[in-house]
């Protein structure tokens, strides 16, 4: 059995911002053993810290894991799952450099959002008899119901109330 390990060497080159940072290392560097090492790019993690003469060795995130910022992690994060029991489905699959993006299922709206991804969704409310749908639910808002005026009716699924027919 041959295990193929793909190790990619990234060198992160970013302008240094000494003027507004008191830290020892530059923005795209991290400190380890008193040395400043370049961070790994999103999509990768640290495989080997840098030495005096060799830059940081980065490795791509394994399948179903990711890193979404320049980092010094030796392990990537596990991709989120869009759980249908929380009213969610996949909008964008997880990639090495970005977590899964979830969206509400059809006829659900999002109640909890983190970094542009929905964490929890709830089914749109249904209007009762005697009410009409003032505003249909969207992926981000619930249905808005309103009461019918006298002498009009709706079974709860109409977008306006209808006059009673004699
Ligand atoms: C790094 O490079 C310098 C100059 O080439 C050399 O003198 C030194 O021994 C090297 N250090 C290591 C740890 O290889
Ligand atoms: C309301 O009326 C419409 C049209 O007559 C019908 O299709 C729908 O199933 C009814 N809905 C309810 C909740 O009774």
Coordinates of N, CA and C and ligand atoms in Angstrom, one line a residue:
X1 N 0.8 -1.2 0.0 CA 0.0 0.0 0.0 C 0.9 1.3 0.0
X2 N 0.6 2.1 -0.9 CA 1.4 3.3 -1.0 C 0.5 4.5 -0.5
X3 N 1.0 5.2 0.5 CA 0.2 6.3 0.9 C 0.9 7.6 0.3
X4 N 0.1 8.3 -0.4 CA 0.6 9.5 -1.0 C 0.3 10.7 -0.1
X5 N 1.3 11.3 0.3 CA 1.2 12.5 1.1 C 1.6 13.7 0.3
X6 N 0.7 14.5 0.1 CA 1.0 15.7 -0.7 C 1.3 16.9 0.2
X7 N 2.5 17.3 0.1 CA 3.0 18.4 1.0 C 3.3 19.5 0.1
X8 N 2.6 20.6 0.3 CA 2.8 21.8 -0.5 C 3.5 22.9 0.3
X9 N 4.5 23.4 -0.3 CA 5.2 24.5 0.4 C 4.6 25.9 0.0
X10 N 4.1 26.6 1.0 CA 3.6 27.9 0.7 C 4.5 28.9 1.5
X11 N 4.9 29.9 0.8 CA 5.5 31.0 1.5 C 4.6 32.2 1.4
X12 N 4.2 32.7 2.6 CA 3.2 33.8 2.6 C 4.0 35.1 2.6
X13 N 3.7 35.9 1.5 CA 4.4 37.2 1.5 C 3.4 38.2 1.6
X14 N 3.5 39.0 2.7 CA 2.6 40.0 3.0 C 3.4 41.2 3.5
X15 N 3.0 42.4 3.1 CA 3.7 43.6 3.6 C 3.8 43.6 5.1
X16 N 4.9 44.0 5.6 CA 5.1 44.1 7.1 C 4.5 45.4 7.6
X17 N 3.8 45.3 8.8 CA 3.2 46.5 9.4 C 3.8 46.7 10.7
X18 N 5.0 47.1 10.8 CA 5.7 47.4 12.0 C 5.1 48.6 12.8
X19 N 4.6 49.5 12.0 CA 4.2 50.8 12.6 C 3.1 50.7 13.6
X20 N 2.1 49.8 13.4 CA 1.0 49.8 14.3 C 0.9 48.5 15.1
X21 N 2.0 47.7 15.1 CA 1.9 46.4 15.8 C 3.2 46.3 16.8
X22 N 2.9 46.1 18.1 CA 4.0 46.0 19.0 C 4.5 44.5 19.1
X23 N 3.8 43.6 18.4 CA 4.2 42.2 18.5 C 5.5 42.0 17.8
X24 N 6.2 40.9 18.2 CA 7.5 40.6 17.7 C 7.5 40.2 16.2
X25 N 6.5 39.4 15.9 CA 6.4 38.9 14.5 C 5.5 39.8 13.6
X26 N 5.6 39.7 12.3 CA 4.8 40.4 11.4 C 3.4 39.8 11.3
X27 N 2.5 40.5 10.7 CA 1.1 40.0 10.6 C 0.9 38.6 10.1
X28 N 1.6 38.2 9.1 CA 1.4 36.9 8.5 C 2.5 35.9 9.0
X29 N 3.0 36.2 10.2 CA 3.9 35.3 10.9 C 3.4 34.9 12.2
X30 N 3.9 33.8 12.8 CA 3.6 33.4 14.1 C 4.9 33.1 14.8
X31 N 4.9 33.2 16.2 CA 6.1 32.9 16.9 C 6.1 31.5 17.5
X32 N 7.2 30.9 17.3 CA 7.4 29.5 17.9 C 8.9 29.4 18.2
X33 N 9.2 29.0 19.4 CA 10.6 28.8 19.9 C 11.4 30.1 19.7
X34 N 10.8 31.2 19.9 CA 11.5 32.5 19.8 C 11.8 32.9 18.4
X35 N 11.1 32.2 17.4 CA 11.4 32.5 16.0 C 10.1 32.9 15.3
X36 N 10.2 33.8 14.3 CA 9.0 34.1 13.6 C 8.9 33.3 12.3
X37 N 7.8 32.5 12.2 CA 7.6 31.6 11.1 C 6.5 32.2 10.2
X38 N 6.6 32.1 8.9 CA 5.4 32.5 8.0 C 4.2 31.6 8.3
X39 N 3.1 32.1 8.4 CA 1.8 31.3 8.5 C 1.5 30.5 7.3
X40 N 0.7 29.5 7.4 CA 0.2 28.8 6.2 C -1.1 29.5 5.7
X41 N -1.3 29.4 4.4 CA -2.4 30.0 3.7 C -3.7 29.3 4.1
X42 N -4.9 30.0 3.9 CA -6.1 29.3 4.0 C -6.1 28.0 3.2
X43 N -6.7 26.9 3.7 CA -6.7 25.7 2.9 C -5.6 24.7 3.3
X44 N -4.6 25.3 4.1 CA -3.5 24.5 4.5 C -3.3 24.6 6.0
X45 N -2.4 23.8 6.5 CA -2.0 23.9 8.0 C -0.5 23.7 8.1
X46 N 0.0 23.9 9.2 CA 1.5 23.7 9.4 C 1.8 22.3 9.5
X47 N 2.7 21.9 8.6 CA 3.2 20.5 8.7 C 4.5 20.4 9.5
X48 N 5.4 21.4 9.2 CA 6.6 21.6 10.0 C 6.9 23.0 10.2
X49 N 7.3 23.4 11.4 CA 7.6 24.8 11.7 C 8.9 25.2 11.0
X50 N 9.0 26.5 10.7 CA 10.2 26.9 10.0 C 11.5 26.7 10.9
X51 N 12.6 26.7 10.3 CA 13.9 26.7 11.0 C 14.6 27.9 10.6
X52 N 15.8 28.0 11.0 CA 16.6 29.2 10.7 C 16.7 29.4 9.2
X53 N 16.8 28.4 8.4 CA 17.0 28.5 7.0 C 15.9 28.0 6.1
X54 N 14.9 27.3 6.7 CA 13.8 26.7 5.9 C 12.5 27.3 6.3
X55 N 11.7 27.7 5.4 CA 10.4 28.3 5.7 C 9.5 27.3 6.2
X56 N 8.4 27.7 6.7 CA 7.3 26.8 7.2 C 6.9 25.8 6.1
X57 N 6.8 24.6 6.5 CA 6.2 23.6 5.5 C 4.7 23.5 5.8
X58 N 3.9 23.7 4.8 CA 2.4 23.6 5.0 C 1.9 22.4 4.2
X59 N 0.8 21.8 4.7 CA 0.2 20.7 4.1 C -1.2 21.1 3.8
X60 N -1.8 20.6 2.7 CA -3.2 20.8 2.4 C -4.1 20.2 3.5
X61 N -5.2 20.8 3.8 CA -6.2 20.2 4.8 C -6.7 18.9 4.2
X62 N -6.8 17.9 5.1 CA -7.3 16.6 4.6 C -8.8 16.8 4.3
X63 N -9.4 15.8 3.6 CA -10.8 15.9 3.2 C -11.7 16.1 4.4
X64 N -12.8 16.8 4.2 CA -13.7 17.2 5.3 C -13.2 18.0 6.4
X65 N -12.0 18.7 6.1 CA -11.5 19.7 7.1 C -11.1 20.9 6.3
X66 N -10.9 22.0 7.0 CA -10.6 23.3 6.3 C -9.9 24.2 7.3
X67 N -9.2 25.2 6.7 CA -8.8 26.4 7.5 C -9.1 27.6 6.6
X68 N -9.7 28.6 7.2 CA -10.3 29.7 6.4 C -9.5 31.0 6.6
X69 N -8.3 30.9 7.2 CA -7.5 32.1 7.4 C -6.1 31.7 7.5
X70 N -5.2 32.7 7.2 CA -3.7 32.4 7.4 C -3.6 31.9 8.8
X71 N -2.8 30.8 9.0 CA -2.8 30.2 10.3 C -1.5 29.5 10.7
X72 N -1.4 29.1 12.0 CA -0.3 28.3 12.5 C -0.8 27.0 13.1
X73 N -2.0 26.6 12.7 CA -2.6 25.4 13.2 C -1.8 24.2 12.7
X74 N -1.7 23.1 13.5 CA -1.2 21.9 13.0 C -2.3 20.9 12.7
X75 N -3.5 21.3 12.9 CA -4.7 20.5 12.5 C -5.7 21.5 11.9
X76 N -6.5 21.0 10.9 CA -7.5 21.8 10.3 C -8.8 21.6 11.1
X77 N -9.8 22.4 10.9 CA -11.1 22.3 11.5 C -12.0 21.3 10.7
X78 N -12.8 20.6 11.5 CA -13.8 19.7 10.8 C -14.9 20.5 10.2
X79 N -15.3 20.1 8.9 CA -16.3 20.8 8.2 C -17.7 20.7 8.9
X80 N -18.5 21.8 9.0 CA -19.8 21.7 9.6 C -20.7 20.9 8.7
X81 N -21.7 20.3 9.4 CA -22.8 19.5 8.7 C -24.1 20.3 8.7
X82 N -24.8 20.3 7.6 CA -26.1 21.0 7.5 C -27.1 20.0 7.9
X83 N -27.6 20.1 9.1 CA -28.5 19.1 9.6 C -30.0 19.4 9.3
X84 N -30.6 18.4 8.6 CA -32.0 18.6 8.2 C -32.9 18.7 9.4
X85 N -32.6 18.1 10.5 CA -33.4 18.2 11.7 C -33.3 19.6 12.3
X86 N -32.4 20.4 11.8 CA -32.3 21.9 12.2 C -32.8 22.7 11.1
X87 N -33.5 22.1 10.1 CA -34.1 22.8 9.0 C -33.1 23.3 7.9
X88 N -32.0 22.6 7.8 CA -30.9 23.1 7.0 C -30.5 22.1 5.8
X89 N -30.0 22.7 4.8 CA -29.4 22.0 3.7 C -28.2 22.7 3.2
X90 N -27.4 22.0 2.4 CA -26.1 22.6 2.0 C -26.3 23.6 0.9
X91 N -25.7 24.8 1.1 CA -25.7 25.8 0.0 C -24.4 25.8 -0.7
X92 N -23.3 25.7 0.0 CA -22.0 25.5 -0.6 C -21.2 24.5 0.2
X93 N -20.7 23.5 -0.6 CA -20.0 22.4 0.1 C -18.7 22.9 0.7
X94 N -18.2 22.2 1.7 CA -17.0 22.5 2.4 C -15.8 22.4 1.4
X95 N -14.9 23.4 1.4 CA -13.7 23.3 0.6 C -12.5 23.4 1.6
X96 N -11.3 23.1 1.1 CA -10.2 23.2 2.0 C -10.1 24.6 2.7
X97 N -10.5 25.6 2.0 CA -10.3 27.0 2.5 C -11.6 27.6 3.0
X98 N -12.7 26.9 3.1 CA -13.9 27.5 3.6 C -14.8 26.4 4.2
X99 N -15.5 26.7 5.3 CA -16.4 25.8 5.9 C -17.7 25.6 5.0
X100 N -18.4 24.6 5.2 CA -19.7 24.4 4.6 C -20.6 25.6 4.8
X101 N -21.4 26.0 3.8 CA -22.4 27.1 4.0 C -23.7 26.4 4.0
X102 N -24.5 26.6 5.0 CA -25.9 26.0 5.1 C -26.9 27.1 4.8
X103 N -28.1 26.6 4.3 CA -29.2 27.5 4.1 C -30.5 26.8 4.6
X104 N -31.6 27.6 4.8 CA -32.8 26.9 5.2 C -33.4 26.0 4.1
X105 N -34.1 25.0 4.6 CA -34.8 24.1 3.6 C -35.9 25.0 3.0
X106 N -36.5 24.5 1.9 CA -37.7 25.1 1.3 C -38.8 25.3 2.4
X107 N -39.4 26.5 2.5 CA -40.4 26.8 3.4 C -39.9 26.9 4.9
X108 N -38.6 27.1 5.0 CA -38.1 27.4 6.4 C -37.4 28.8 6.3
X109 N -37.2 29.4 7.5 CA -36.5 30.6 7.6 C -35.4 30.5 8.7
X110 N -34.3 31.3 8.4 CA -33.2 31.2 9.3 C -33.4 31.9 10.6
X111 N -33.1 31.3 11.7 CA -33.2 32.0 13.0 C -31.9 32.2 13.7
X112 N -30.8 31.6 13.1 CA -29.5 31.8 13.7 C -28.5 31.8 12.6
X113 N -27.7 32.8 12.5 CA -26.8 33.0 11.4 C -25.4 33.2 11.9
X114 N -24.4 32.5 11.4 CA -23.0 32.8 11.8 C -22.1 32.8 10.5
X115 N -21.4 33.9 10.4 CA -20.5 34.0 9.2 C -21.2 33.7 7.9
X116 N -22.4 34.2 7.7 CA -23.0 34.0 6.4 C -23.6 32.6 6.2
X117 N -23.5 31.8 7.2 CA -24.1 30.4 7.1 C -25.2 30.3 8.1
X118 N -26.3 29.6 7.8 CA -27.4 29.5 8.7 C -27.1 28.3 9.6
X119 N -27.3 28.5 10.9 CA -27.1 27.5 11.9 C -28.3 26.8 12.4
X120 N -29.5 27.5 12.2 CA -30.7 26.9 12.6 C -31.9 27.6 11.9
X121 N -32.9 26.8 11.4 CA -34.0 27.3 10.7 C -35.3 26.7 11.2
X122 N -36.4 27.4 11.0 CA -37.7 27.0 11.5 C -38.7 27.1 10.4
X123 N -39.7 26.3 10.4 CA -40.7 26.2 9.3 C -41.5 27.5 9.4
X124 N -41.9 28.1 8.2 CA -42.7 29.2 8.1 C -44.1 29.0 8.9
X125 N -44.6 30.0 9.6 CA -45.9 29.8 10.3 C -47.0 29.7 9.2
X126 N -48.1 29.1 9.6 CA -49.2 29.1 8.7 C -50.3 30.0 9.3
X127 N -51.0 30.7 8.4 CA -52.0 31.7 8.9 C -53.2 30.8 9.3
X128 N -54.0 31.3 10.3 CA -55.2 30.6 10.6 C -56.4 31.0 9.7
X129 N -57.4 30.3 9.8 CA -58.7 30.7 9.1 C -59.1 32.0 9.6
X130 N -59.5 32.9 8.7 CA -59.9 34.2 9.1 C -58.7 35.2 9.0
X131 N -57.6 34.7 8.6 CA -56.4 35.5 8.3 C -55.9 35.3 6.9
X132 N -55.3 36.3 6.4 CA -54.7 36.2 5.0 C -53.1 36.4 5.2
X133 N -52.4 35.9 4.1 CA -51.0 36.0 4.1 C -50.6 37.4 3.7
X134 N -50.2 38.3 4.6 CA -49.8 39.7 4.3 C -48.5 39.7 3.6
X135 N -47.6 38.9 4.1 CA -46.2 38.7 3.5 C -45.8 37.3 3.6
X136 N -45.5 36.7 2.4 CA -45.1 35.3 2.4 C -43.7 35.2 3.1
X137 N -43.5 34.1 3.7 CA -42.2 33.8 4.3 C -41.1 33.7 3.3
X138 N -39.9 34.1 3.7 CA -38.7 34.0 2.9 C -37.7 33.2 3.6
X139 N -36.5 33.0 3.0 CA -35.5 32.2 3.7 C -35.0 32.9 5.0
X140 N -35.3 34.2 5.1 CA -34.8 35.0 6.3 C -36.0 35.5 7.2
X141 N -37.2 35.4 6.7 CA -38.3 36.0 7.5 C -39.5 35.0 7.5
X142 N -40.2 35.1 8.6 CA -41.4 34.2 8.8 C -42.6 34.9 8.0
X143 N -43.6 34.1 7.8 CA -44.8 34.5 7.2 C -45.4 35.6 8.1
X144 N -46.0 36.7 7.4 CA -46.8 37.7 8.2 C -48.3 37.5 7.9
X145 N -49.0 37.2 9.0 CA -50.5 37.0 8.8 C -51.2 38.3 9.3
X146 N -52.4 38.5 8.7 CA -53.2 39.6 9.2 C -54.7 39.2 9.1
X147 N -55.5 39.7 10.1 CA -56.9 39.3 10.2 C -57.7 39.9 9.0
X148 N -58.7 39.2 8.6 CA -59.6 39.7 7.5 C -60.5 40.7 8.2
X149 N -60.9 41.7 7.3 CA -61.9 42.6 7.8 C -63.3 42.0 7.8
X150 N -64.2 42.6 8.4 CA -65.6 42.1 8.5 C -66.1 41.8 7.1
X151 N -66.9 40.8 6.9 CA -67.5 40.5 5.7 C -66.6 39.9 4.6
X152 N -65.4 39.6 5.0 CA -64.4 39.0 4.1 C -63.9 37.7 4.8
X153 N -63.4 36.8 3.9 CA -62.9 35.6 4.5 C -61.6 35.1 3.8
X154 N -60.9 34.3 4.5 CA -59.7 33.6 3.9 C -59.6 32.3 4.8
X155 N -59.1 31.2 4.1 CA -58.9 30.0 4.9 C -57.5 30.0 5.5
X156 N -56.8 31.0 5.4 CA -55.4 31.1 5.9 C -54.3 30.9 4.8
X157 N -54.7 30.6 3.6 CA -53.7 30.4 2.6 C -53.9 31.4 1.4
X158 N -54.9 32.3 1.6 CA -55.1 33.3 0.6 C -54.1 34.5 0.8
X159 N -53.8 35.2 -0.3 CA -52.9 36.4 -0.1 C -53.8 37.7 0.1
X160 N -55.1 37.5 0.0 CA -56.0 38.6 0.4 C -57.3 38.0 0.8
X161 N -58.1 38.7 1.5 CA -59.4 38.2 1.9 C -60.4 38.4 0.8
X162 N -61.4 37.5 0.7 CA -62.4 37.6 -0.3 C -63.7 37.9 0.3
X163 N -64.5 38.7 -0.5 CA -65.9 39.0 0.1 C -66.7 37.7 0.2
X164 N -67.5 37.6 1.2 CA -68.4 36.5 1.3 C -69.4 36.5 0.1
X165 N -69.6 35.4 -0.5 CA -70.6 35.4 -1.5 C -71.9 35.0 -0.9
X166 N -73.0 35.6 -1.3 CA -74.3 35.4 -0.7 C -74.8 34.1 -1.2
Ligands
LIG1 C1 21.7 28.3 7.9 O1 22.5 28.8 6.9 C2 23.7 29.4 7.3 C3 24.3 30.2 6.2 O2 24.3 29.4 5.0 C4 24.6 28.4 7.9 O3 25.8 28.9 8.4 C5 23.8 27.7 9.1 O4 24.6 26.6 9.6 C6 22.5 27.2 8.6 N1 21.7 26.7 9.8 C7 21.1 25.5 9.8 C8 20.4 25.2 11.1 O5 21.2 24.7 8.9
LIG2 C1 -57.7 27.0 1.1 O1 -58.4 27.1 -0.1 C2 -57.6 26.7 -1.2 C3 -58.4 27.0 -2.5 O2 -59.8 26.7 -2.4 C4 -57.2 25.3 -1.1 O3 -56.4 24.9 -2.2 C5 -56.4 25.1 0.2 O4 -56.0 23.8 0.3 C6 -57.2 25.6 1.4 N1 -56.3 25.6 2.5 C7 -56.7 25.2 3.7 C8 -55.7 25.3 4.8 O5 -57.8 24.8 4.0

